[in-house]
PDB file of C-alpha atoms in Angstrom:
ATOM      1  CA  UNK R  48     -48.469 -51.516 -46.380  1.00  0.00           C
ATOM      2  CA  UNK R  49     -48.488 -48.608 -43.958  1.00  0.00           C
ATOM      3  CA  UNK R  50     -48.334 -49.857 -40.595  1.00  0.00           C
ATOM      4  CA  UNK R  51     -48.529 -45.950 -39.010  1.00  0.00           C
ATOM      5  CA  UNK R  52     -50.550 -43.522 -40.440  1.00  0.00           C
ATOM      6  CA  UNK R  53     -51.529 -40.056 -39.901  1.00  0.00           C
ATOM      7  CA  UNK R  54     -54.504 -39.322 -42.029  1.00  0.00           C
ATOM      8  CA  UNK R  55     -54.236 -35.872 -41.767  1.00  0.00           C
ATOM      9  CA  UNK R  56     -51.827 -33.819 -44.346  1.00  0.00           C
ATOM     10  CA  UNK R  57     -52.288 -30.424 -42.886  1.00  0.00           C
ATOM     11  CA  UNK R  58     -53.963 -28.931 -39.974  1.00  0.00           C
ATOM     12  CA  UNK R  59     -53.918 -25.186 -38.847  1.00  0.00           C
ATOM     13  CA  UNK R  60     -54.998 -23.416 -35.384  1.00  0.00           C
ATOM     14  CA  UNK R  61     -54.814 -20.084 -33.895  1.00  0.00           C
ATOM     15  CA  UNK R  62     -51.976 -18.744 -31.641  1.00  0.00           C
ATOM     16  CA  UNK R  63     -53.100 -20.029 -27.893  1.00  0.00           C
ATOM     17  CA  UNK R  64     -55.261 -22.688 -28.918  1.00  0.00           C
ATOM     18  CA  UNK R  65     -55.282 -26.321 -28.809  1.00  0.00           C
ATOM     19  CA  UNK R  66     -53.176 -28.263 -31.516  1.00  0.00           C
ATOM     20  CA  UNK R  67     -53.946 -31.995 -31.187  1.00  0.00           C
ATOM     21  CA  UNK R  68     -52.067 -33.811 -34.002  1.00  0.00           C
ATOM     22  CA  UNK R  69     -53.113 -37.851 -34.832  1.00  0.00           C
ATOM     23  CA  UNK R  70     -51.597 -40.906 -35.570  1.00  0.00           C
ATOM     24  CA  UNK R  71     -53.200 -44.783 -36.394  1.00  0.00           C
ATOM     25  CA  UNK R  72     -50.891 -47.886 -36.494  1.00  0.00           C
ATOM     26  CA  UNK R  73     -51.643 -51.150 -37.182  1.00  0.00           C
ATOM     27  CA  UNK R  74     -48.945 -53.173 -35.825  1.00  0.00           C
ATOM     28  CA  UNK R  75     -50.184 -54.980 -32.014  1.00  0.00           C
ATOM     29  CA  UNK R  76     -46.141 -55.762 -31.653  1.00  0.00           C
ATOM     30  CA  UNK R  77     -45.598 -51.901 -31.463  1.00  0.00           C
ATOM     31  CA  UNK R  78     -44.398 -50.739 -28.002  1.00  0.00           C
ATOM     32  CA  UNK R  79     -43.112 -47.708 -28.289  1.00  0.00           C
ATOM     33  CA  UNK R  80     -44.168 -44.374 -29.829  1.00  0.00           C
ATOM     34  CA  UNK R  81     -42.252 -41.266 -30.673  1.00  0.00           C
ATOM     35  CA  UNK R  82     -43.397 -37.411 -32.310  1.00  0.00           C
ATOM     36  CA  UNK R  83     -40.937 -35.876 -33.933  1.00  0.00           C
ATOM     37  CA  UNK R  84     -41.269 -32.042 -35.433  1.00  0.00           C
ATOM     38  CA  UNK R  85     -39.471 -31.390 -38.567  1.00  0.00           C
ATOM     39  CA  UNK R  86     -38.576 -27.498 -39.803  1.00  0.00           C
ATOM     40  CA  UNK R  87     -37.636 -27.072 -43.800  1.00  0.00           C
ATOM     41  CA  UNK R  88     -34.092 -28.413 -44.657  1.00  0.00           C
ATOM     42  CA  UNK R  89     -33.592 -29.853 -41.096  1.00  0.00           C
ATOM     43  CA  UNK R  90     -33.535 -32.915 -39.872  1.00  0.00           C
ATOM     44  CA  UNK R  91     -36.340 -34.269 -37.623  1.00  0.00           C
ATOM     45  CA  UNK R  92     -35.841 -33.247 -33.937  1.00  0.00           C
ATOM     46  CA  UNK R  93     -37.382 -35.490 -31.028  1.00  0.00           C
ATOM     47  CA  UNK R  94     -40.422 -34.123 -29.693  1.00  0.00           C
ATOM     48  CA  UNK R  95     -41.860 -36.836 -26.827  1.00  0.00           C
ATOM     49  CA  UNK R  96     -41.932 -40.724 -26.538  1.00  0.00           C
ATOM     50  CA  UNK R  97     -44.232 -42.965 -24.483  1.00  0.00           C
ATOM     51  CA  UNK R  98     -43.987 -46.463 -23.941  1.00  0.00           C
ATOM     52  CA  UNK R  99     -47.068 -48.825 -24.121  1.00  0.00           C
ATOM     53  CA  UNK R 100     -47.436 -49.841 -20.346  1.00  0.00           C
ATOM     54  CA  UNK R 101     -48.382 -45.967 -19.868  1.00  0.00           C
ATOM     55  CA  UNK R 102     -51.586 -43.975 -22.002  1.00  0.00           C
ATOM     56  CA  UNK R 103     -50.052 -40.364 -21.416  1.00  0.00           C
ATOM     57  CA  UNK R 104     -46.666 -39.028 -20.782  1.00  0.00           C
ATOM     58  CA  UNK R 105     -46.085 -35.027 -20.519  1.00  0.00           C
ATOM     59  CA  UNK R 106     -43.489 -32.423 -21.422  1.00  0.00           C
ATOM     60  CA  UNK R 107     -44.217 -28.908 -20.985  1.00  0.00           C
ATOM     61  CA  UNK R 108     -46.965 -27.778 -23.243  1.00  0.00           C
ATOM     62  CA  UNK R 109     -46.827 -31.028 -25.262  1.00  0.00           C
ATOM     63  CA  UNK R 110     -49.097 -34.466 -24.151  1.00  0.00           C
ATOM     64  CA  UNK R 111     -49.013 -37.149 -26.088  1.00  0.00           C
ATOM     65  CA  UNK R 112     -52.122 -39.640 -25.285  1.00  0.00           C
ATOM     66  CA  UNK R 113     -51.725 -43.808 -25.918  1.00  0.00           C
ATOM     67  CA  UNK R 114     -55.227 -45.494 -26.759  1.00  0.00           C
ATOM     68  CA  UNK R 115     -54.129 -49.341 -26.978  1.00  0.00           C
ATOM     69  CA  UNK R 116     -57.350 -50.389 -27.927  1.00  0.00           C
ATOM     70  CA  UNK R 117     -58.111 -48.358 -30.906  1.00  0.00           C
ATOM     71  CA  UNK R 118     -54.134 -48.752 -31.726  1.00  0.00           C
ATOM     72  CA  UNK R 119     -54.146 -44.535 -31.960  1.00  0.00           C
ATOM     73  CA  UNK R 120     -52.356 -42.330 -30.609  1.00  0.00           C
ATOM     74  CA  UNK R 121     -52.610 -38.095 -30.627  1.00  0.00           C
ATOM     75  CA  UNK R 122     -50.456 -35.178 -30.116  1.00  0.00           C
ATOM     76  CA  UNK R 123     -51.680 -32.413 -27.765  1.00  0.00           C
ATOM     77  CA  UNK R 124     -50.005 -29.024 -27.884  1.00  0.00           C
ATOM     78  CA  UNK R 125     -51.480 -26.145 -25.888  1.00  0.00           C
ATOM     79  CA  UNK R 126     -51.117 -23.355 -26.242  1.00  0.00           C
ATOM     80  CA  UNK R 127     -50.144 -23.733 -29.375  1.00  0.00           C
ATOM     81  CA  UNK R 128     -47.600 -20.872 -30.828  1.00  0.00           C
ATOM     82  CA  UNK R 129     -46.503 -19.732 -34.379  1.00  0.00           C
ATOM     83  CA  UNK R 130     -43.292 -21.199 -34.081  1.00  0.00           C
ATOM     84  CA  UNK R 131     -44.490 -24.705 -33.532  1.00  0.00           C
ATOM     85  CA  UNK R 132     -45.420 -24.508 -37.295  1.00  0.00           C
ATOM     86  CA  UNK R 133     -43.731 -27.609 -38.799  1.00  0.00           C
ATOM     87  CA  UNK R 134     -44.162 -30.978 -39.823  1.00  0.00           C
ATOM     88  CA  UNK R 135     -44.766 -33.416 -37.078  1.00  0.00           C
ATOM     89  CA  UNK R 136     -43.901 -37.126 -38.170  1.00  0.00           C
ATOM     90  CA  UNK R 137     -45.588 -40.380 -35.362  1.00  0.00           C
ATOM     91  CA  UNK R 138     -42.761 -43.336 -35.445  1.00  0.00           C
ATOM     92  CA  UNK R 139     -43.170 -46.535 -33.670  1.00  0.00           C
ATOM     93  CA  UNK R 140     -41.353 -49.396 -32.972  1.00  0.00           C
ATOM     94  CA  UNK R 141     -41.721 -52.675 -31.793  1.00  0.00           C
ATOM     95  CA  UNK R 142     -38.763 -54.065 -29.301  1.00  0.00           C
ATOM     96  CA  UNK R 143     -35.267 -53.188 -29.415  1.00  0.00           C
ATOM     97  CA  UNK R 144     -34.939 -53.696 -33.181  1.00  0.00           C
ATOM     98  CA  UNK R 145     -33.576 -49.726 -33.604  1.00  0.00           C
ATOM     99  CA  UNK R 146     -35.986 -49.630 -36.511  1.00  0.00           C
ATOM    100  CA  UNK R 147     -38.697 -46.677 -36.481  1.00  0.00           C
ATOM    101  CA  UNK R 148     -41.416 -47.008 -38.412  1.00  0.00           C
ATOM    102  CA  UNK R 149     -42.876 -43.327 -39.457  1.00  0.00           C
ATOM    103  CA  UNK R 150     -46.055 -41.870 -40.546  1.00  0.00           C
ATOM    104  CA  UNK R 151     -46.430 -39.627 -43.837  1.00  0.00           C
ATOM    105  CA  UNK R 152     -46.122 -36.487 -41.101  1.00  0.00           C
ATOM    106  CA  UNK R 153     -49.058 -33.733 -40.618  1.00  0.00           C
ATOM    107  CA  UNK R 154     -48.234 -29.670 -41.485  1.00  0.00           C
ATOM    108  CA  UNK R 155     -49.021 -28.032 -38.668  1.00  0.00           C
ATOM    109  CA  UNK R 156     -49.624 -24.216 -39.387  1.00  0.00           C
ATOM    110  CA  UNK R 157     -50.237 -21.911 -36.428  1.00  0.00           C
ATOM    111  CA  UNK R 158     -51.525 -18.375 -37.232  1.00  0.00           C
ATOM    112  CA  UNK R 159     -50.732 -15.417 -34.604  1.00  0.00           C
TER     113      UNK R 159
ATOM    114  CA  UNK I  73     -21.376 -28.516 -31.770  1.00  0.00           C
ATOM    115  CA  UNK I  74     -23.916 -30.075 -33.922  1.00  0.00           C
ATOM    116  CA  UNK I  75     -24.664 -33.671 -32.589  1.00  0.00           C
ATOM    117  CA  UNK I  76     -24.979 -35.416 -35.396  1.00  0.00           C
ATOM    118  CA  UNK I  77     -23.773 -33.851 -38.550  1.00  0.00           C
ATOM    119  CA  UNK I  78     -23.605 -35.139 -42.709  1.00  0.00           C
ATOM    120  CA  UNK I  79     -21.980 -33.538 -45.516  1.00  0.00           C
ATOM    121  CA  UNK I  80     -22.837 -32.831 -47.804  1.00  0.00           C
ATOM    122  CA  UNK I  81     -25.382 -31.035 -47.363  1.00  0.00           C
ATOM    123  CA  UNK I  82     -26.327 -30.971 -51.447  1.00  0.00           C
ATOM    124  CA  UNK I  83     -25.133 -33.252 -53.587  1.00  0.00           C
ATOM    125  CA  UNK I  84     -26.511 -32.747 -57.244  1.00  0.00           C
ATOM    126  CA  UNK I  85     -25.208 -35.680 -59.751  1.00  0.00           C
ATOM    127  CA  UNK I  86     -25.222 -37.755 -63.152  1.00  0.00           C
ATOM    128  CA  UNK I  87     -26.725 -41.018 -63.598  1.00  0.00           C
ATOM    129  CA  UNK I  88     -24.324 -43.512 -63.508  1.00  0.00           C
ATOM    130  CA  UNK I  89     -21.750 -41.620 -61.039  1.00  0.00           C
ATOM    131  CA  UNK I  90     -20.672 -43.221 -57.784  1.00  0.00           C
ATOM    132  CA  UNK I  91     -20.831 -40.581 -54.393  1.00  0.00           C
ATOM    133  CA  UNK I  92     -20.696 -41.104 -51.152  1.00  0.00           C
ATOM    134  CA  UNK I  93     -22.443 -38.964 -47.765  1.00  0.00           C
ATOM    135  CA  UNK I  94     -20.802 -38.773 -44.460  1.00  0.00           C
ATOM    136  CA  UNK I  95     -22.130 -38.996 -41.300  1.00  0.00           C
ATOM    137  CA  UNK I  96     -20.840 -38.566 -37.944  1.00  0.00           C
ATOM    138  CA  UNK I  97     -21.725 -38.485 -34.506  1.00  0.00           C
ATOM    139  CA  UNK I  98     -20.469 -36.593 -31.199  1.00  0.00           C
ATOM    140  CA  UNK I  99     -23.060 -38.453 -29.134  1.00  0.00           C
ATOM    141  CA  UNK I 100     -21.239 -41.055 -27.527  1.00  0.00           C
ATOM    142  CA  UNK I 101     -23.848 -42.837 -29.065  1.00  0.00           C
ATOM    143  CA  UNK I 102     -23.281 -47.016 -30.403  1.00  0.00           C
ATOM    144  CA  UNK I 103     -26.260 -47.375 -33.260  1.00  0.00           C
ATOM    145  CA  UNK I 104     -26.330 -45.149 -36.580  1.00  0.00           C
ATOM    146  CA  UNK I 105     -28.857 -45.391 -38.806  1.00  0.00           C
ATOM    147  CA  UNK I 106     -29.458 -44.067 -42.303  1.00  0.00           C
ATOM    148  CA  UNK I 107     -32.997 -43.322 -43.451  1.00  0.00           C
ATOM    149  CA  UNK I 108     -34.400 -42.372 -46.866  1.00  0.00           C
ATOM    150  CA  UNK I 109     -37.051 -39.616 -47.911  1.00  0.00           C
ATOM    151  CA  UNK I 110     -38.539 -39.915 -51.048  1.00  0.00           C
ATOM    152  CA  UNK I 111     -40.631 -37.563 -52.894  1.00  0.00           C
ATOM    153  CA  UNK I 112     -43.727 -38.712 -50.657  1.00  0.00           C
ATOM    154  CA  UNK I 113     -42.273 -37.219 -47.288  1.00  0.00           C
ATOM    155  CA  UNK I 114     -42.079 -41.168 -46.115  1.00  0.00           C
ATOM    156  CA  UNK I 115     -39.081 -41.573 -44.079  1.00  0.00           C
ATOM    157  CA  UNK I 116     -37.855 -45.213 -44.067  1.00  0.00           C
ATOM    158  CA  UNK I 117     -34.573 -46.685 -42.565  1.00  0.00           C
ATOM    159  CA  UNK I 118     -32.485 -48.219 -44.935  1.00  0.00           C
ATOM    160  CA  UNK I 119     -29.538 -49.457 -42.899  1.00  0.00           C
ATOM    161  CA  UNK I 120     -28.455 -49.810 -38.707  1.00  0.00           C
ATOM    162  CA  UNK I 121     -25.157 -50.406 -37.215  1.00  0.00           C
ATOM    163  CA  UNK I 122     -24.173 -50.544 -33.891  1.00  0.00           C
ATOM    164  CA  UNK I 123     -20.787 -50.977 -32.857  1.00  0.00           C
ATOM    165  CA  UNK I 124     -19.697 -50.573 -36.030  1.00  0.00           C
ATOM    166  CA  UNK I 125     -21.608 -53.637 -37.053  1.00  0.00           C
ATOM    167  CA  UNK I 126     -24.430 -54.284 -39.257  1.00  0.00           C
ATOM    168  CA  UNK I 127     -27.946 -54.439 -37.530  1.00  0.00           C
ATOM    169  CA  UNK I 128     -30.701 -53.730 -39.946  1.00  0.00           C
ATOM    170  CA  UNK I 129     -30.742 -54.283 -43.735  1.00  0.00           C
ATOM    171  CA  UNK I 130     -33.703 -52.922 -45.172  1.00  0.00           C
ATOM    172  CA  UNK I 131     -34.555 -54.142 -49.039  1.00  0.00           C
ATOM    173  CA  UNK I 132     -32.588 -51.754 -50.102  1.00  0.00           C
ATOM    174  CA  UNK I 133     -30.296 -52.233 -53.575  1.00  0.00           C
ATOM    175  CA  UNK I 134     -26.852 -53.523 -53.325  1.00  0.00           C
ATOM    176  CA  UNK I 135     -25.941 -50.445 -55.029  1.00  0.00           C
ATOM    177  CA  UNK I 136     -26.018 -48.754 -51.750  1.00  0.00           C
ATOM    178  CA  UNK I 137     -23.252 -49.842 -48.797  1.00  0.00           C
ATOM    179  CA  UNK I 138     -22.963 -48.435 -45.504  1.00  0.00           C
ATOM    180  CA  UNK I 139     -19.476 -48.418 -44.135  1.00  0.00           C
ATOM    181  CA  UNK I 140     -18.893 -47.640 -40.205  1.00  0.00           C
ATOM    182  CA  UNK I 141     -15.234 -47.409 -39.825  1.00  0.00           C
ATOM    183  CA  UNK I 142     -15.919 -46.509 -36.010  1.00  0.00           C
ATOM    184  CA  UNK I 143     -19.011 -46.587 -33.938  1.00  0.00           C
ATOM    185  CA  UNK I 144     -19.143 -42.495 -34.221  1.00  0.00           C
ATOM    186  CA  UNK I 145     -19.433 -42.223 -38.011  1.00  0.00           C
ATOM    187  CA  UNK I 146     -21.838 -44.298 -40.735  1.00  0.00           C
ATOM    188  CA  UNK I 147     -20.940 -43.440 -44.156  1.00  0.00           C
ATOM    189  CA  UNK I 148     -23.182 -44.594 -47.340  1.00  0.00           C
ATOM    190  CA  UNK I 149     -21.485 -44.896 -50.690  1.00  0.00           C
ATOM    191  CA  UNK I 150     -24.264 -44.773 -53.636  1.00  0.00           C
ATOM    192  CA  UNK I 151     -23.096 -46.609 -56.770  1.00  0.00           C
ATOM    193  CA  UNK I 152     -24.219 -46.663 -60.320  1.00  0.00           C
ATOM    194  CA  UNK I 153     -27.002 -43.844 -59.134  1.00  0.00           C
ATOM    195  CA  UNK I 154     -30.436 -43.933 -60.709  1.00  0.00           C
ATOM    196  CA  UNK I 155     -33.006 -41.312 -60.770  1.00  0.00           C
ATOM    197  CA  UNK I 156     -34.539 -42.682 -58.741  1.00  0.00           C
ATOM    198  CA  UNK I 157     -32.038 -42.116 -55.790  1.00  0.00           C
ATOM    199  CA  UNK I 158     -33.224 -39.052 -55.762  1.00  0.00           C
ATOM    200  CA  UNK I 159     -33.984 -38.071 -52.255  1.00  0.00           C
ATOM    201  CA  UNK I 160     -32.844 -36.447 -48.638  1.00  0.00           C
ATOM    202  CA  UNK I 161     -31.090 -38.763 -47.292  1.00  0.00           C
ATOM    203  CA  UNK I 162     -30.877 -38.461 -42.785  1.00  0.00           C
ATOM    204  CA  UNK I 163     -28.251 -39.889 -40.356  1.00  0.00           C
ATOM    205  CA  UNK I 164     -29.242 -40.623 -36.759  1.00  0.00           C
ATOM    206  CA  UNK I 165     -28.145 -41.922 -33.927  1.00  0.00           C
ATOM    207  CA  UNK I 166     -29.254 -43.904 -30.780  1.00  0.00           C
ATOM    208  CA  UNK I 167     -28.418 -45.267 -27.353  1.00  0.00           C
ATOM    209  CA  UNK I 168     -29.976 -47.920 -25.915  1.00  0.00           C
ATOM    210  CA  UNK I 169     -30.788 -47.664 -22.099  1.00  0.00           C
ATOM    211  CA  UNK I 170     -33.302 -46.976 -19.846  1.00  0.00           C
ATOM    212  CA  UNK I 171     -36.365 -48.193 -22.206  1.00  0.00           C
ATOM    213  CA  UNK I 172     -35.421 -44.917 -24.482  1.00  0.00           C
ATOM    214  CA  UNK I 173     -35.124 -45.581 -28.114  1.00  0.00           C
ATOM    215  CA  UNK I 174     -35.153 -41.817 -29.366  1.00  0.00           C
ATOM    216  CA  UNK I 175     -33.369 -41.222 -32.532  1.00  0.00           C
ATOM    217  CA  UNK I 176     -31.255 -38.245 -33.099  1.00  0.00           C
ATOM    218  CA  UNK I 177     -31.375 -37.167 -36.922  1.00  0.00           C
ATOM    219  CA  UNK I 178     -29.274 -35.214 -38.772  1.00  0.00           C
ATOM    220  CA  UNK I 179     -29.986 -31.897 -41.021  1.00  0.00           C
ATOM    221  CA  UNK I 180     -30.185 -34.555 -44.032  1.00  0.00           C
ATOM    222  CA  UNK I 181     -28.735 -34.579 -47.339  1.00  0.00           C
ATOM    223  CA  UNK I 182     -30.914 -33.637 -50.303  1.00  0.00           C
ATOM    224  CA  UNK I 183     -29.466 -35.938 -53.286  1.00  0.00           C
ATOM    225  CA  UNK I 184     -30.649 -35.048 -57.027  1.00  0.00           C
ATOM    226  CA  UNK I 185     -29.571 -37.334 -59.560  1.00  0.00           C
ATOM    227  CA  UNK I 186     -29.778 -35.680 -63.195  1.00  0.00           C
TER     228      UNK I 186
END
């Protein structure tokens, strides 16, 4: 039973465009969300959180967007550059168990 | 200074053999965690401690025990392996505060078991 999913394996995009990466969950007692990007034979590395009282937080060139409703959430990276290229895992939680629940992660390929 | 390091980083092994992976922390931080990722990419925690005690016990066979002999290291000692252990295996770390609950993973360790 996957309780986050991210139905997309793979997605590519030109250098300078839009990436916008998504991310389904099924779970109402999730309150938390979290992107992390993941590079070959590294660990994941945090990307951006947001919390459910909020629908968007921002960092720099990344926006991640909170739709309550439709329990989905998305990814936004512009402009989007080659070394973004990764694998970006969604991860939720629900209180202050500790425990993340992750998606089966997107490849993101950006082409210069 | 890497924040939250594992060795090793390969560990390639017989059925049947007992290892163990290290983890530790410079962080500061009081929860460690050890996921699993299998051959599907999934990443799924396995075990949480926090202060050095146990928080989260996933279904996860008592062949496997964490051991936190201080709240800045989370070791996991793999007995009687199985094929089917085979998988990178990630530390991370956490401190609660200020409604954050990022993780901080480390590089993982890729176990094979032949």
């Amino acid at each position: 039973d996957q309780q986050v999913k991210q139905n997309s394996p793979s997605l590519s995009v030109q250098e300078g465009r839009i990436s916008i990466l998504n991310c389904d969950y099924t779970n109402s007692m999730f309150d938390y969300f979290l992107w992390y990007k993941k590079y070959p034979a590294e660990g994941p590395t945090f990307l951006i959180s947001i919390s459910s009282i909020k629908d968007k937080n921002e960092d720099g060139r990344f926006t991640v967007f909170l739709n309550k409703s439709a329990k989905h959430l998305s990814l936004h990276i512009v402009p989007s550059q080659p070394g973004d290229s990764a694998v970006y895992f969604c991860a939720a939680s629900a209180g202050n168990t500790g425990k993340l629940i992750f998606g089966q992660g997107t490849t993101l390929q950006v082409k210069p | 200074d890497t924040a939250v390091s594992q060795t090793p980083k390969y560990l390639v092994t017989q059925m049947g053999n007992d290892k163990s992976i290290k983890c530790e922390q410079n962080l500061g931080h009081d929860t460690m965690y050890w996921y699993k990722q299998d051959s599907k990419k999934f990443l799924k925690i396995m075990f949480s401690y926090n202060n050095k005690e146990l928080i989260i016990n996933e279904t996860v066979p008592n062949r496997f025990s964490p051991k936190s002999p201080d709240k800045a290291h989370l070791n996991l000692h793999i007995n009687s392996l199985e094929l089917g252990d085979s998988a990178v295996y990630f530390c991370a770390s956490s401190q609660e505060g200020l409604g954050r609950r990022e993780q901080f993973f480390g590089p993982g360790t890729r176990l094979t078991v032949l």
